[in-house]
mmCIF file of C-alpha atoms in Angstrom:
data_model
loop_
_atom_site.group_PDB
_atom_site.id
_atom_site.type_symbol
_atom_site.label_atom_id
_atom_site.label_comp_id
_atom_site.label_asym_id
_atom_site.label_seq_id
_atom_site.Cartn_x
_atom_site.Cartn_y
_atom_site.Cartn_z
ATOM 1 C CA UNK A 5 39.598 32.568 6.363
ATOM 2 C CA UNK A 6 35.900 31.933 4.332
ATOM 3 C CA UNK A 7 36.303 30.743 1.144
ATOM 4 C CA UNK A 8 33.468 30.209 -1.101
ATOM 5 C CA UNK A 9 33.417 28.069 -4.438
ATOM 6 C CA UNK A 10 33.238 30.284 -7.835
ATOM 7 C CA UNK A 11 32.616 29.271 -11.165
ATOM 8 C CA UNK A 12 33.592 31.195 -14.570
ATOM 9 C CA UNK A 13 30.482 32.730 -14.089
ATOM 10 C CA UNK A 14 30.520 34.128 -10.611
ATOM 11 C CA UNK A 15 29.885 32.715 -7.252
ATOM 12 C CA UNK A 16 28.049 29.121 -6.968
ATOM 13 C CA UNK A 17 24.304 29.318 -6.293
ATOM 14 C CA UNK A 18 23.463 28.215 -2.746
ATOM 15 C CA UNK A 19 21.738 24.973 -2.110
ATOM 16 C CA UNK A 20 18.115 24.478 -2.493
ATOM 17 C CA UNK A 21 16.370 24.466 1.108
ATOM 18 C CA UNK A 22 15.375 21.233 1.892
ATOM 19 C CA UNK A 23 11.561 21.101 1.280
ATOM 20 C CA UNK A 24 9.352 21.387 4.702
ATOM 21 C CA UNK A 25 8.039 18.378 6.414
ATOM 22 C CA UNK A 26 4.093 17.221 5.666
ATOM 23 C CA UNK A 27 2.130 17.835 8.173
ATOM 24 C CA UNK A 28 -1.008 15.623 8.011
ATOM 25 C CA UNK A 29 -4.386 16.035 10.341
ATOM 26 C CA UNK A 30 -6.702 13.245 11.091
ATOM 27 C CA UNK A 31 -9.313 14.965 9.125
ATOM 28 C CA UNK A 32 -6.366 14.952 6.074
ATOM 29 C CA UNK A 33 -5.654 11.163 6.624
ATOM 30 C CA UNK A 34 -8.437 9.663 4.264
ATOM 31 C CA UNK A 35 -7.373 12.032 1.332
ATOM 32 C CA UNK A 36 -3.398 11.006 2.309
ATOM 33 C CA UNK A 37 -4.342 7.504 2.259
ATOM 34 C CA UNK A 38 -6.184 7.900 -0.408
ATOM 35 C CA UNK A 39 -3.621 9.416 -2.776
ATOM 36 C CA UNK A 40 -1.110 7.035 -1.144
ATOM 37 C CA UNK A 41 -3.079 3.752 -2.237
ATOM 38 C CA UNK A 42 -3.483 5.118 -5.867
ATOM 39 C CA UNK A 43 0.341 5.195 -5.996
ATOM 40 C CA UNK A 44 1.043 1.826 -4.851
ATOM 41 C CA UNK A 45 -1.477 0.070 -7.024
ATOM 42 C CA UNK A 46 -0.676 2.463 -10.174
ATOM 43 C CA UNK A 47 2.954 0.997 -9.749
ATOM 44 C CA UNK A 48 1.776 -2.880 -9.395
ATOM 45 C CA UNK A 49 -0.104 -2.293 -12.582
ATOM 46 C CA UNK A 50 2.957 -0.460 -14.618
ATOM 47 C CA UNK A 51 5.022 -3.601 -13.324
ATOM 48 C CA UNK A 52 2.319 -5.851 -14.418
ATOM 49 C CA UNK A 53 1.654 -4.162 -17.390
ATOM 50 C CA UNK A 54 -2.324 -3.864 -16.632
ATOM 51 C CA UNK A 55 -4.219 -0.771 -17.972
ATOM 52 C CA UNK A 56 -4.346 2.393 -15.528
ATOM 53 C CA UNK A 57 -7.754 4.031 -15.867
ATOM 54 C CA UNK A 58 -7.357 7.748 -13.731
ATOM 55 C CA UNK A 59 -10.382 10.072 -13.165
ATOM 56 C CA UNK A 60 -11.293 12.559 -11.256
ATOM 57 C CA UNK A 61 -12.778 10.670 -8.783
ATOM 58 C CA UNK A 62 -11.105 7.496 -9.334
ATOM 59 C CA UNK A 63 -8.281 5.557 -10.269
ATOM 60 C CA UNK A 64 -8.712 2.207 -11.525
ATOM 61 C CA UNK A 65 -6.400 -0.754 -12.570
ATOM 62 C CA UNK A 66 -7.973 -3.530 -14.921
ATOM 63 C CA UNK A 67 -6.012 -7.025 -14.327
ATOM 64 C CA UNK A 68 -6.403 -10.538 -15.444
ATOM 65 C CA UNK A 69 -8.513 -13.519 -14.210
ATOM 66 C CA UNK A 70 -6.317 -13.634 -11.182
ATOM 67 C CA UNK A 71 -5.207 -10.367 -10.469
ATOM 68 C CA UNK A 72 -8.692 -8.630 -10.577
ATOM 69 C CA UNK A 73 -9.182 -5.307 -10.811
ATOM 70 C CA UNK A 74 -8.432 -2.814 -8.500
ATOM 71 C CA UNK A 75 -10.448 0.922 -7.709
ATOM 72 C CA UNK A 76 -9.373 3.273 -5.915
ATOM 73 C CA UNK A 77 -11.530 5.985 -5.019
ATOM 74 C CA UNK A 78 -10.176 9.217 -4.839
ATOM 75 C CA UNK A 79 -12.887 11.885 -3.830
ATOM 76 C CA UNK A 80 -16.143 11.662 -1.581
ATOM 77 C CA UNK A 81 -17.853 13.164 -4.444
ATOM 78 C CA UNK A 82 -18.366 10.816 -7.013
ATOM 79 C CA UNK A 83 -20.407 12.594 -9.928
ATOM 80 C CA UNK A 84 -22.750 10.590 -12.062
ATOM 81 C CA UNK A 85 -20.293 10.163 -15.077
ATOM 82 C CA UNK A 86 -17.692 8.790 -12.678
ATOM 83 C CA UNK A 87 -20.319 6.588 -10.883
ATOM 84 C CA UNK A 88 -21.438 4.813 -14.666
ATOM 85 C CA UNK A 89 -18.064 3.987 -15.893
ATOM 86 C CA UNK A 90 -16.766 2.342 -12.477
ATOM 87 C CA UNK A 91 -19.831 0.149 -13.072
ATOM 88 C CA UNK A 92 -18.799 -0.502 -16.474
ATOM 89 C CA UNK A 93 -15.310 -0.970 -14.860
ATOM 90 C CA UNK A 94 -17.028 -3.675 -12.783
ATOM 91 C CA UNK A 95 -19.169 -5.548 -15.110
ATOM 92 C CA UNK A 96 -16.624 -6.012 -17.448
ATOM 93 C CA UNK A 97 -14.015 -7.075 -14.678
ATOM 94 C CA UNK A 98 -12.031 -10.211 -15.604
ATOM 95 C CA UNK A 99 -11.759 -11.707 -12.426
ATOM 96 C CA UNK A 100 -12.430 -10.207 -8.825
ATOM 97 C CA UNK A 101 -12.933 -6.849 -8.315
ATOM 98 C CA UNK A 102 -11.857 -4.628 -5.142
ATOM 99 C CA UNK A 103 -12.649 -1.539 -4.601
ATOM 100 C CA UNK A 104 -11.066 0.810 -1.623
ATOM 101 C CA UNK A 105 -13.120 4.270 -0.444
ATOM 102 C CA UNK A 106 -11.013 5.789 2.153
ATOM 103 C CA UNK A 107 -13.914 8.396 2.617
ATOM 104 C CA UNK A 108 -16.822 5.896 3.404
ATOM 105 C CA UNK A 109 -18.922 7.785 1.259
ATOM 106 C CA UNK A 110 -19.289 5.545 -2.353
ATOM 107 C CA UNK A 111 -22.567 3.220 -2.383
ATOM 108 C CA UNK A 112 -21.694 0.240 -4.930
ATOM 109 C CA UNK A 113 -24.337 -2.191 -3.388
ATOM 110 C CA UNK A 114 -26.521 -1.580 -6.624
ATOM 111 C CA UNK A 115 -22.985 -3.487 -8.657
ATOM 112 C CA UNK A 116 -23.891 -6.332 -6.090
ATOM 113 C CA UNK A 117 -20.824 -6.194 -4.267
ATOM 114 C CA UNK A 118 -20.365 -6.709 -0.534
ATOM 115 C CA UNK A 119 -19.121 -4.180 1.739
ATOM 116 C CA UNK A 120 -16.991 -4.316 5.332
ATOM 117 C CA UNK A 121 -15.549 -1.218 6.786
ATOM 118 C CA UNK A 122 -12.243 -0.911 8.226
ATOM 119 C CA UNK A 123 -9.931 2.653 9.972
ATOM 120 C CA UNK A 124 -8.096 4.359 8.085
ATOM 121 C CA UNK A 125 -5.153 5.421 11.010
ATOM 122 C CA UNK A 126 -2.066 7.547 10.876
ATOM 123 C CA UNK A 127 1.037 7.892 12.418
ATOM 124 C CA UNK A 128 2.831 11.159 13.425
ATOM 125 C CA UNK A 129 6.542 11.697 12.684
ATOM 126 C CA UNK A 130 8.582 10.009 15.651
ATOM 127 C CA UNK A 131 11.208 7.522 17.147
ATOM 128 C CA UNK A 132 10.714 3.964 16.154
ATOM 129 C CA UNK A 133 12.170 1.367 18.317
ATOM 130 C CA UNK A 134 14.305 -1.399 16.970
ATOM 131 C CA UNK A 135 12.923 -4.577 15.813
ATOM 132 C CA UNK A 136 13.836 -7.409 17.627
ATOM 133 C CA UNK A 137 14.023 -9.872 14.293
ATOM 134 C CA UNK A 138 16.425 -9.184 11.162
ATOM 135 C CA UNK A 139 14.439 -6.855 8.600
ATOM 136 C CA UNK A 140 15.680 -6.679 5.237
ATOM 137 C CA UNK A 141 14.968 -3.932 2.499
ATOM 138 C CA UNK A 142 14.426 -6.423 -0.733
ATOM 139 C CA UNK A 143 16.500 -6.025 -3.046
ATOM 140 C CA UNK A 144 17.507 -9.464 -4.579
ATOM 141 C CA UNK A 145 14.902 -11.598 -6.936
ATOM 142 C CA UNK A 146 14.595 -14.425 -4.346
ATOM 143 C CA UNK A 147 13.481 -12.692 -1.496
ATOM 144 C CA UNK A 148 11.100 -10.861 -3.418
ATOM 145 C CA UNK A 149 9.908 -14.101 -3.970
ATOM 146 C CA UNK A 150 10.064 -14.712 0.087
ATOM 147 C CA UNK A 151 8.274 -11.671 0.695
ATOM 148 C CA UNK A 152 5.312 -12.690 -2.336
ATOM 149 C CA UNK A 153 4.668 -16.001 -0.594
ATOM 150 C CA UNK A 154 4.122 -15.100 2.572
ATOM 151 C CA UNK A 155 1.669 -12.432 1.517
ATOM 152 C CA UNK A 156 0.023 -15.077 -0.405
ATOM 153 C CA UNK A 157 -0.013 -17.501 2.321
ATOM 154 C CA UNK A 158 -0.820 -15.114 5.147
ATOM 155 C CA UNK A 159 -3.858 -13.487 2.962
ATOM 156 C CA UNK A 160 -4.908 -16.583 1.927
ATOM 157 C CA UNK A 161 -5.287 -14.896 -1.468
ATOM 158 C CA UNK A 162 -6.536 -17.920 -3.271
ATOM 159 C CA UNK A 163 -6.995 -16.811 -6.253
ATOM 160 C CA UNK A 164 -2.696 -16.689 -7.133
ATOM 161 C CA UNK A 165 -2.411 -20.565 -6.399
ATOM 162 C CA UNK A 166 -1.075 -22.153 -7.904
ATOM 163 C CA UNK A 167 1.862 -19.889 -7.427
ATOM 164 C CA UNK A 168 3.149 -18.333 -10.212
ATOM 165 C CA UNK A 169 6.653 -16.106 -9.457
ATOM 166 C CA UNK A 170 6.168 -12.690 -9.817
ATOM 167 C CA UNK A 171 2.386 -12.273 -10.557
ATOM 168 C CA UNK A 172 1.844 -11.046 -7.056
ATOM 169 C CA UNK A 173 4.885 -8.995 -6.725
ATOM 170 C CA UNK A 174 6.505 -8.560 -10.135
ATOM 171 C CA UNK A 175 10.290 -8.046 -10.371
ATOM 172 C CA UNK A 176 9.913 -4.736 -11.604
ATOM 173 C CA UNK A 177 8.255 -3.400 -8.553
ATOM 174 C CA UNK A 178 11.133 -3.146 -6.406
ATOM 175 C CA UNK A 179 12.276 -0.531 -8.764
ATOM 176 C CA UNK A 180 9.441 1.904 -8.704
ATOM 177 C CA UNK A 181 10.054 5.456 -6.963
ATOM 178 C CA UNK A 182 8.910 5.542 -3.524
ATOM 179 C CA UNK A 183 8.290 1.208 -2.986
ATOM 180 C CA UNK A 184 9.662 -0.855 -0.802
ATOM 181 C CA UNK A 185 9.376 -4.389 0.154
ATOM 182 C CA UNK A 186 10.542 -5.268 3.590
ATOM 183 C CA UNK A 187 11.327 -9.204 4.894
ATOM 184 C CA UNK A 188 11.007 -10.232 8.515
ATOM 185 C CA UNK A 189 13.919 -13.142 9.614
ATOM 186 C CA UNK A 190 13.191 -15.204 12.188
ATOM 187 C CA UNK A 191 16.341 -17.549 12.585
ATOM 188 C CA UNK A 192 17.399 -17.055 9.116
ATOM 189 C CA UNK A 193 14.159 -17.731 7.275
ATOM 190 C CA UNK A 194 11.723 -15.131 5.906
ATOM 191 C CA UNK A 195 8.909 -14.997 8.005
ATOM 192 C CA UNK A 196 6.861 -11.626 7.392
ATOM 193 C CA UNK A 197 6.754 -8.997 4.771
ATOM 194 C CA UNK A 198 4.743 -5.664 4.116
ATOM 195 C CA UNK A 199 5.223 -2.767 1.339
ATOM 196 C CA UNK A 200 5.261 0.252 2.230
ATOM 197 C CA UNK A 201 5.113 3.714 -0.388
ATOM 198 C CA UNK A 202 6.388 7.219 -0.234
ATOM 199 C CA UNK A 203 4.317 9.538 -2.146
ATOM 200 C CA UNK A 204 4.135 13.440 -2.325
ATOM 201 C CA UNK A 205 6.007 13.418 1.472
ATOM 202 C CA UNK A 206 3.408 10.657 3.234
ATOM 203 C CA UNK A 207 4.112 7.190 3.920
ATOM 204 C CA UNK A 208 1.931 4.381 3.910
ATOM 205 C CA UNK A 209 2.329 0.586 4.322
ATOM 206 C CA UNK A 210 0.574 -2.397 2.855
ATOM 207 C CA UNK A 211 0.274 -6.039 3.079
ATOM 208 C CA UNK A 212 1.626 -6.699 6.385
ATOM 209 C CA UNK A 213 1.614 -10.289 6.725
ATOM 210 C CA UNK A 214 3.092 -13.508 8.559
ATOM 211 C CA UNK A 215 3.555 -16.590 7.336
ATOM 212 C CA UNK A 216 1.236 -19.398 9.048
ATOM 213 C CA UNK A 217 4.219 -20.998 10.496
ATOM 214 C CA UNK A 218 5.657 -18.065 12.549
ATOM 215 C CA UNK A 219 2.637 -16.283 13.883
ATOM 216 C CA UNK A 220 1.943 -15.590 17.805
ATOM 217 C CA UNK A 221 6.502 -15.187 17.808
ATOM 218 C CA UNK A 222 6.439 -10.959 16.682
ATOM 219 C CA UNK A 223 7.133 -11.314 13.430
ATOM 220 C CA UNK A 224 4.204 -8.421 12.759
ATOM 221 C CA UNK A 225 5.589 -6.277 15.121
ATOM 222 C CA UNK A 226 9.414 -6.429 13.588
ATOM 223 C CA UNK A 227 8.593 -6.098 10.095
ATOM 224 C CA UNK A 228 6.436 -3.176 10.973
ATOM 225 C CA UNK A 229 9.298 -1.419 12.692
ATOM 226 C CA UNK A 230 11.736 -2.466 10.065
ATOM 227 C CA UNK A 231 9.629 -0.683 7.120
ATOM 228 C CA UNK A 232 8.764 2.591 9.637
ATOM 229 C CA UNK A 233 12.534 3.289 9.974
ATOM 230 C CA UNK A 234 12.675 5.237 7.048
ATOM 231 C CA UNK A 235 9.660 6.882 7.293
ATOM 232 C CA UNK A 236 10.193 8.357 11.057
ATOM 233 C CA UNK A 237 10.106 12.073 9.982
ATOM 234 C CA UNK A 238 7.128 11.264 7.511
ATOM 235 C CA UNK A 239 3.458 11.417 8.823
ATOM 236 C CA UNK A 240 2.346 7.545 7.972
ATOM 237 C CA UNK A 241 -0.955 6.027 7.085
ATOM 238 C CA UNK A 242 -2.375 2.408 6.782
ATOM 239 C CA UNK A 243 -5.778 1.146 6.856
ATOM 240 C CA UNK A 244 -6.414 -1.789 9.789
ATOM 241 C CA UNK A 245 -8.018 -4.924 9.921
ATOM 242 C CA UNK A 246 -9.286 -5.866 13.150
ATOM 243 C CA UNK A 247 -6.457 -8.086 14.206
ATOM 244 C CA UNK A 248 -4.013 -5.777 12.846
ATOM 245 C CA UNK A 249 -5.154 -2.547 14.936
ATOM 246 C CA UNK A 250 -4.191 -3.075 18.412
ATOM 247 C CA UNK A 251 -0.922 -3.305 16.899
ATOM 248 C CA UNK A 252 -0.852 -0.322 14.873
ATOM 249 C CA UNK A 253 -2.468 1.530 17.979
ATOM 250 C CA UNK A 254 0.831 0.293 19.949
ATOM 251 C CA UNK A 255 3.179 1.747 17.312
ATOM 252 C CA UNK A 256 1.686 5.101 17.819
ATOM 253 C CA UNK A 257 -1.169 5.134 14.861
ATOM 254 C CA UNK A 258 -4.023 6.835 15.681
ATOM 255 C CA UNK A 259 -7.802 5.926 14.268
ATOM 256 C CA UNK A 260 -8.839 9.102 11.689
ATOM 257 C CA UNK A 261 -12.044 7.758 9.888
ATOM 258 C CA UNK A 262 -13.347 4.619 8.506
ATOM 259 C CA UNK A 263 -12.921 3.305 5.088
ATOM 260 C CA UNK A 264 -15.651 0.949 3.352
ATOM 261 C CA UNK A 265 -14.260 -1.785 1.426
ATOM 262 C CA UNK A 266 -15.930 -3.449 -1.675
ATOM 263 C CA UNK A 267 -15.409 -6.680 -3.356
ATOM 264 C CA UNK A 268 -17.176 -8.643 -5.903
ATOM 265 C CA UNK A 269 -16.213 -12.241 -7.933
ATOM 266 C CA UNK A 270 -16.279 -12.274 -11.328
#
């Protein structure tokens, strides 16, 4: 016999249907990535406690001396409004400024910074093989810590040396909806790291890195695989460097458009 649960007040509702997978297009991919990188670097700033500037077109977040300041742009169609106050946004920059356009289409030569393009790729829901090194979802202070100095090391991002704990990654990122920080072991010691975010049913993955001592061994591959197991029903983007690409090709991400970079010292 069919029972069903009742309440006081009559039968219980049914569930909610579970919402429908994304489905993202190559042509969608910028705008995805787009959105995606606005999330991540929204919820570094609310960790760091750096001012969030959001616009139309763009979404900025002003840091210190080290940290820089970060822009995000948001729609090919800067209007003139938009274009004035991310050159305020620059000139009054504290320390280095980046700026991502996923779109290509935002000239900031005339703020005399220097441009480089790299794809922006994506990644359709599928299988993902096992890693062949330990991957860990972060959840304790001290590899948090791991994970923060081998970005460091394996960007070479000067400008956080000395090292400071936390000014990088800060504790509080690791509790922010939709991050994750994922650490690669190779014989027990933490030898890559990436982020990766979930936003609005996309996934996307950042800083990807190997320390110096463990390159050339996989460590790249694994920690990629590690951080796409939760995301293999979710359409993925990243944006490449050359070196990275022919790896992201061979996990099944596929080129969509290409993204100009910008970057300027204070």
């Amino acid at each position: 016999m069919t029972t069903r649960s009742t309440s006081p007040d009559g039968p219980a509702p049914a569930p909610a249907p579970a919402p429908a997978p994304v489905s993202v297009s190559l042509a969608e991919a910028p705008t995805r990535q787009a959105r995606n990188s606005a999330a991540l670097w929204t919820a570094t700033g609310r960790s760091r406690g750096h001012e969030v500037v959001r616009r139309r077109g763009f979404v900025a977040v002003e840091g210190d001396e080290r940290a820089g300041t970060r822009v995000l742009v948001q729609e090919p169609d800067l209007d003139p409004g938009e274009l004035a106050e991310l050159g305020e946004l620059v000139r009054r920059a504290a320390g280095p400024v980046n700026a991502e356009d996923p779109f290509g289409a935002t000239d900031l030569s005339h703020l005399g910074m220097r441009s480089w393009q790299m794809p922006v790729m994506l990644r359709t829901p599928g299988p993902v093989a096992e890693p062949a090194l330990e991957v860990i979802r972060v959840r304790r202070p001290e590899d948090l810590r791991a994970a923060e100095r081998i970005v460091i090391a394996g960007f070479e991002l000067t400008g956080f040396e000395p090292y400071r704990p936390g000014e990088l990654f800060p504790a509080a990122l690791i509790g922010e909806p939709g991050v994750d920080v994922f650490v690669a072991l190779h014989e027990g010691v933490a030898a890559g790291a990436c982020v990766s975010v979930v936003d609005d049913g996309v996934g996307s993955h950042y800083w990807v890195g190997t320390s110096p001592d463990f390159r050339s061994r996989g460590v790249g591959r694994a920690v990629m695989l590690g951080a796409l197991a939760h995301l293999a029903d979710l359409p993925v983007t990243l944006t490449a460097s050359k070196l990275g690409r022919p790896l992201y090709e061979s996990l099944g991400y596929a080129v969509a458009a290409p993204a100009t970079w910008w970057a300027a010292t204070s």
